[in-house]
PDB file of C-alpha atoms in Angstrom:
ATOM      1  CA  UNK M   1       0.000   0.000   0.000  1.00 37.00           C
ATOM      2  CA  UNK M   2       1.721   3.402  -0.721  1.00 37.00           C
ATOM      3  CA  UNK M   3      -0.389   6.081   1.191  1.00 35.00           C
ATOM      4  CA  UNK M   4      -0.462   9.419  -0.595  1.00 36.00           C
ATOM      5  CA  UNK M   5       0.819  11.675   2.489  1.00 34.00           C
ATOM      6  CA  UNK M   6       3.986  13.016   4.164  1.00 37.00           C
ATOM      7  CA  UNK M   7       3.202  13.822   7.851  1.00 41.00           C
ATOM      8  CA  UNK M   8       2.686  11.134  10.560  1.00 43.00           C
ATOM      9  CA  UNK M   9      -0.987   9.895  11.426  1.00 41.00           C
ATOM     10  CA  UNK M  10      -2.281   9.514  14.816  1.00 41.00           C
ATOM     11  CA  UNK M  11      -3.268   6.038  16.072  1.00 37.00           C
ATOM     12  CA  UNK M  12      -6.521   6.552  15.025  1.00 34.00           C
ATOM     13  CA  UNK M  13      -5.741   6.353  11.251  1.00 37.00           C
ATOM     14  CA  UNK M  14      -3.729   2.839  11.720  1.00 36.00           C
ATOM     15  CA  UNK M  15      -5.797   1.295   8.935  1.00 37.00           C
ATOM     16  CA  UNK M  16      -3.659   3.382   6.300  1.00 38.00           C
ATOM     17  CA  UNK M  17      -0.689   1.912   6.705  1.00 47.00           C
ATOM     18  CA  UNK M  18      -1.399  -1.363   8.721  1.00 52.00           C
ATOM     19  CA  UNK M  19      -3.285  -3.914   6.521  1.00 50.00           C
ATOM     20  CA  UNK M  20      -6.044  -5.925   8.550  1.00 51.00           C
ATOM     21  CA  UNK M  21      -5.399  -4.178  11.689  1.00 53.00           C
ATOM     22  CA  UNK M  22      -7.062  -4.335  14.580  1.00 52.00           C
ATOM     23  CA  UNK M  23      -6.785  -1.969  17.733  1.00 46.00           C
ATOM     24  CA  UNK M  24      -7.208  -2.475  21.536  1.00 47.00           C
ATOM     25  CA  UNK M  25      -6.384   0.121  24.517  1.00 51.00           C
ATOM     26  CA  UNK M  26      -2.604   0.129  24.140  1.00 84.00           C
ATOM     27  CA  UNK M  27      -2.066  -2.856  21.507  1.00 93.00           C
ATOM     28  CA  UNK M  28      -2.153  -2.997  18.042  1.00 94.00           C
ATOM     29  CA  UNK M  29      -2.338  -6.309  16.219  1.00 96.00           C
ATOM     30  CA  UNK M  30      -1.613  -6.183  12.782  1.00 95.00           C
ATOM     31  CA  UNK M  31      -0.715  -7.752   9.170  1.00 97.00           C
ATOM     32  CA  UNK M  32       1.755  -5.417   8.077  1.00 98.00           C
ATOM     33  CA  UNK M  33       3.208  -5.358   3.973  1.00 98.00           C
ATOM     34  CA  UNK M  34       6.121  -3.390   3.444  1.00 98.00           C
ATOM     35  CA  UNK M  35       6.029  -2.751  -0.332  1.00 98.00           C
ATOM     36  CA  UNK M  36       9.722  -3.121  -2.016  1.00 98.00           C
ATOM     37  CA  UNK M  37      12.277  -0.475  -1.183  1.00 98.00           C
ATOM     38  CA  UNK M  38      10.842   0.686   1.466  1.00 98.00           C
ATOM     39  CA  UNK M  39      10.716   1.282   5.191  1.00 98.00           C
ATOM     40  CA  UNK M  40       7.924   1.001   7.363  1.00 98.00           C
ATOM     41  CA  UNK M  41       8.460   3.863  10.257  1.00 97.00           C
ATOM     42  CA  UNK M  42       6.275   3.758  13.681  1.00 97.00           C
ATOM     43  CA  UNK M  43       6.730   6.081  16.400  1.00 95.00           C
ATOM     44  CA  UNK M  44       8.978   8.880  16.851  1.00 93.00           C
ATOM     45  CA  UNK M  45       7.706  12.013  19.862  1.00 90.00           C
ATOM     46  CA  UNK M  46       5.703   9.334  22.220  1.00 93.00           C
ATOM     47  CA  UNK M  47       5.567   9.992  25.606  1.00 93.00           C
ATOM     48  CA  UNK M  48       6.494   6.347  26.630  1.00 94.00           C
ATOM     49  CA  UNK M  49       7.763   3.263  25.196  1.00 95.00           C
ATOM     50  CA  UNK M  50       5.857   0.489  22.909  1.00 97.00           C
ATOM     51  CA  UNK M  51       6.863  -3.192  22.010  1.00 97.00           C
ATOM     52  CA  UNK M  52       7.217  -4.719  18.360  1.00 98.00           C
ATOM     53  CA  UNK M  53       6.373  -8.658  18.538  1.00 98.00           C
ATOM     54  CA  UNK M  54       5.520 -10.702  15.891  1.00 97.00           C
ATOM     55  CA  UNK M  55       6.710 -12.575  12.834  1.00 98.00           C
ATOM     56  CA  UNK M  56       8.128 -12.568   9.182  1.00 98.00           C
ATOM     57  CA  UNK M  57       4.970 -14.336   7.616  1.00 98.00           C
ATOM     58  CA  UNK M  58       6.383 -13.056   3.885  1.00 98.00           C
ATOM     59  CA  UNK M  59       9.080 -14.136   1.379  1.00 98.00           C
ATOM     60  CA  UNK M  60      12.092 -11.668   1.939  1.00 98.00           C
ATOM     61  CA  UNK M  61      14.113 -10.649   5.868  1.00 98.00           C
ATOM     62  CA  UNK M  62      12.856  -7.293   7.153  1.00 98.00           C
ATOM     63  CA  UNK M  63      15.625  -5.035   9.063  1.00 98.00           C
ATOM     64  CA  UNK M  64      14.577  -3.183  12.664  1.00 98.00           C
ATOM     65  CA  UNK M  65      16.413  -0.199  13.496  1.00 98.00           C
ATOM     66  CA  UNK M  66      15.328   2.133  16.470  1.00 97.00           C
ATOM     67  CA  UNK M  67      15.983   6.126  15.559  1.00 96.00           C
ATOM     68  CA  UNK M  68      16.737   7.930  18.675  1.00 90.00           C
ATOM     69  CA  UNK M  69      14.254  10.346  19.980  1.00 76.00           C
ATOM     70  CA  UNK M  70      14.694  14.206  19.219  1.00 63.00           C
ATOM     71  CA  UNK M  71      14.749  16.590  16.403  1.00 59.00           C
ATOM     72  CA  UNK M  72      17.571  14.625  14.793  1.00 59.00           C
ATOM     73  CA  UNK M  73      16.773  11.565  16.026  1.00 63.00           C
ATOM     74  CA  UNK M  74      20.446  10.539  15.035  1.00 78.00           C
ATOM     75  CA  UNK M  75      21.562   7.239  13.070  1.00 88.00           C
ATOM     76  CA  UNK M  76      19.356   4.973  13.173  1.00 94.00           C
ATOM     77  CA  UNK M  77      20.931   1.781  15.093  1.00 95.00           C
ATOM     78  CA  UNK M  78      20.025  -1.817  13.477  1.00 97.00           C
ATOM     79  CA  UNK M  79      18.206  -3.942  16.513  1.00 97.00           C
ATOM     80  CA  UNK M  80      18.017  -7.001  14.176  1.00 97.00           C
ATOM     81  CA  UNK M  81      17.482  -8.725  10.800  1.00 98.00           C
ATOM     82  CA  UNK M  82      13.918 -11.348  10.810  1.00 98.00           C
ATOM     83  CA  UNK M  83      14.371 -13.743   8.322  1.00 98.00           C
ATOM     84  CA  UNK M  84      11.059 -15.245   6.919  1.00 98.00           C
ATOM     85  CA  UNK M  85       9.532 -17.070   9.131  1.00 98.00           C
ATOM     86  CA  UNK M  86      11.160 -16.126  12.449  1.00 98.00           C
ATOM     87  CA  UNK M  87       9.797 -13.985  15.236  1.00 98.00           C
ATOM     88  CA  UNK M  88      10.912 -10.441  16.319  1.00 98.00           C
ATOM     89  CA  UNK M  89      10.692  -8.777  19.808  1.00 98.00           C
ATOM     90  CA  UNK M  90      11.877  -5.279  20.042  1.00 98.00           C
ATOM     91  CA  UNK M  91      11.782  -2.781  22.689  1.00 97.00           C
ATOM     92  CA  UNK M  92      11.743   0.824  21.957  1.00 96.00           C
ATOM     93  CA  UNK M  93      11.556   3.889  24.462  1.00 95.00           C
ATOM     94  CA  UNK M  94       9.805   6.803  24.587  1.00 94.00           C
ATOM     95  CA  UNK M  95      10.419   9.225  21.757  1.00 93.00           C
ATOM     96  CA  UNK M  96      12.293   6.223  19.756  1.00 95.00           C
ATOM     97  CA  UNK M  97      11.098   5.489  16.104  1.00 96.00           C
ATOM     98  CA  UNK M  98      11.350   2.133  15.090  1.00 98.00           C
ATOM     99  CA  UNK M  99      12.383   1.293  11.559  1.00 98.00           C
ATOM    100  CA  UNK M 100      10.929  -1.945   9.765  1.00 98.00           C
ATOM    101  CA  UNK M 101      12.972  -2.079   5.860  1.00 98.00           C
ATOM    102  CA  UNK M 102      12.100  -4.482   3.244  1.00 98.00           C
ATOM    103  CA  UNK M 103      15.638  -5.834   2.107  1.00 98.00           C
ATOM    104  CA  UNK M 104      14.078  -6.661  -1.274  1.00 98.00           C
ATOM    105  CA  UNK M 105      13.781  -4.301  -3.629  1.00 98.00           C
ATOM    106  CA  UNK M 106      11.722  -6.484  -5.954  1.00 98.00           C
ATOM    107  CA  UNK M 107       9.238  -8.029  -3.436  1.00 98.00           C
ATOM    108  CA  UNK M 108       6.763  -7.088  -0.901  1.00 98.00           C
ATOM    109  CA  UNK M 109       7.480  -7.834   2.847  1.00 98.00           C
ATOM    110  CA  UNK M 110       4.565  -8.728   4.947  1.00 98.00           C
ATOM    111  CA  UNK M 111       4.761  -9.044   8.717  1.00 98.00           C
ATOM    112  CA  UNK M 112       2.169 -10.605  11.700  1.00 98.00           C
ATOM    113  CA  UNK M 113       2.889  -7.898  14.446  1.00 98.00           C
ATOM    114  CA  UNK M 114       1.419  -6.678  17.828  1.00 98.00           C
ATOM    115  CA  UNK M 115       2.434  -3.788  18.915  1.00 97.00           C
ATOM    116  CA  UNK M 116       1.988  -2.907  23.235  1.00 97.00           C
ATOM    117  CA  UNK M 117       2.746   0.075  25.523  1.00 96.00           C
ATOM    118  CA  UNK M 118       2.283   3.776  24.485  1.00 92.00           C
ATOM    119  CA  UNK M 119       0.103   3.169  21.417  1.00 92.00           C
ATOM    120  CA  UNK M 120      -2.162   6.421  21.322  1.00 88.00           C
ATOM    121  CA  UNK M 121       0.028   9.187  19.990  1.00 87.00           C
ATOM    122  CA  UNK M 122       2.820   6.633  17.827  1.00 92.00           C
ATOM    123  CA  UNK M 123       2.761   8.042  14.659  1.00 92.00           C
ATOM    124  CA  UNK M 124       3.367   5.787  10.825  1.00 95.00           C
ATOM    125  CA  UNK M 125       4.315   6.225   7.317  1.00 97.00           C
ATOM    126  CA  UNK M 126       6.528   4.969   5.081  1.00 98.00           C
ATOM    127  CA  UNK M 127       9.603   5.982   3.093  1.00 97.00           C
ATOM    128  CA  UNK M 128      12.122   4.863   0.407  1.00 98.00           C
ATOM    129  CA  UNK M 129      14.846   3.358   1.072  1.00 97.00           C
ATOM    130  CA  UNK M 130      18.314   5.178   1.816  1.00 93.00           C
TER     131      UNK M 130
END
């Protein structure tokens, strides 16, 4: 899915970027796709700290990074690589973004996740690749 904006959404509008999502008071289960080339980002300003659970349910590894919190946020530090079919569980803190990239850049990346802790304010889009 390649949404047609540029600034973060609120919680509320998780069914833009999360496909088959469904939302509970501070957990988020969803069926994530991350198309080719591109990297899923969630969070980033949150008062407190969420979790990232779940597993590769598609064809290609995805990468998780956590981006500091702040203005610049800073490099983005690589938490992991979840090859298909294995499970991820990162822990991000308040103010931290966390980074989901497709490594393919021919095929889409599709994720079972649940996300838990500060899930009201965390923010999501997508972006190309560096």
């Amino acid at each position: 899915m390649k949404p047609a904006f540029a600034p973060r959404l609120p919680a509320a509008a998780v069914a833009l970027a999360f496909a088959g999502t469904a939302v509970s008071a501070g957990e988020i289960n969803s069926n994530l796709q991350i198309e080719a080339g591109k990297t899923f980002e969630l969070g980033g300003g949150q008062p407190g700290g969420f979790t990232v659970t779940g597993r590769n349910t598609g064809p290609v590894a995805v990468v998780v990074l956590a981006k500091g919190a702040g203005e610049s946020g800073g490099a983005a530090v690589v938490k992991g690589r979840v090859e298909p079919g294995a499970n991820v569980d990162a822990a991000f803190g308040a103010g931290e973004q966390a980074l989901l990239r497709n490594t393919s850049d021919s095929r889409m990346a599709r994720m079972k996740l649940v996300v838990r802790g500060d899930t009201s304010s965390l923010g999501m889009t997508y972006s190309a690749n560096p």
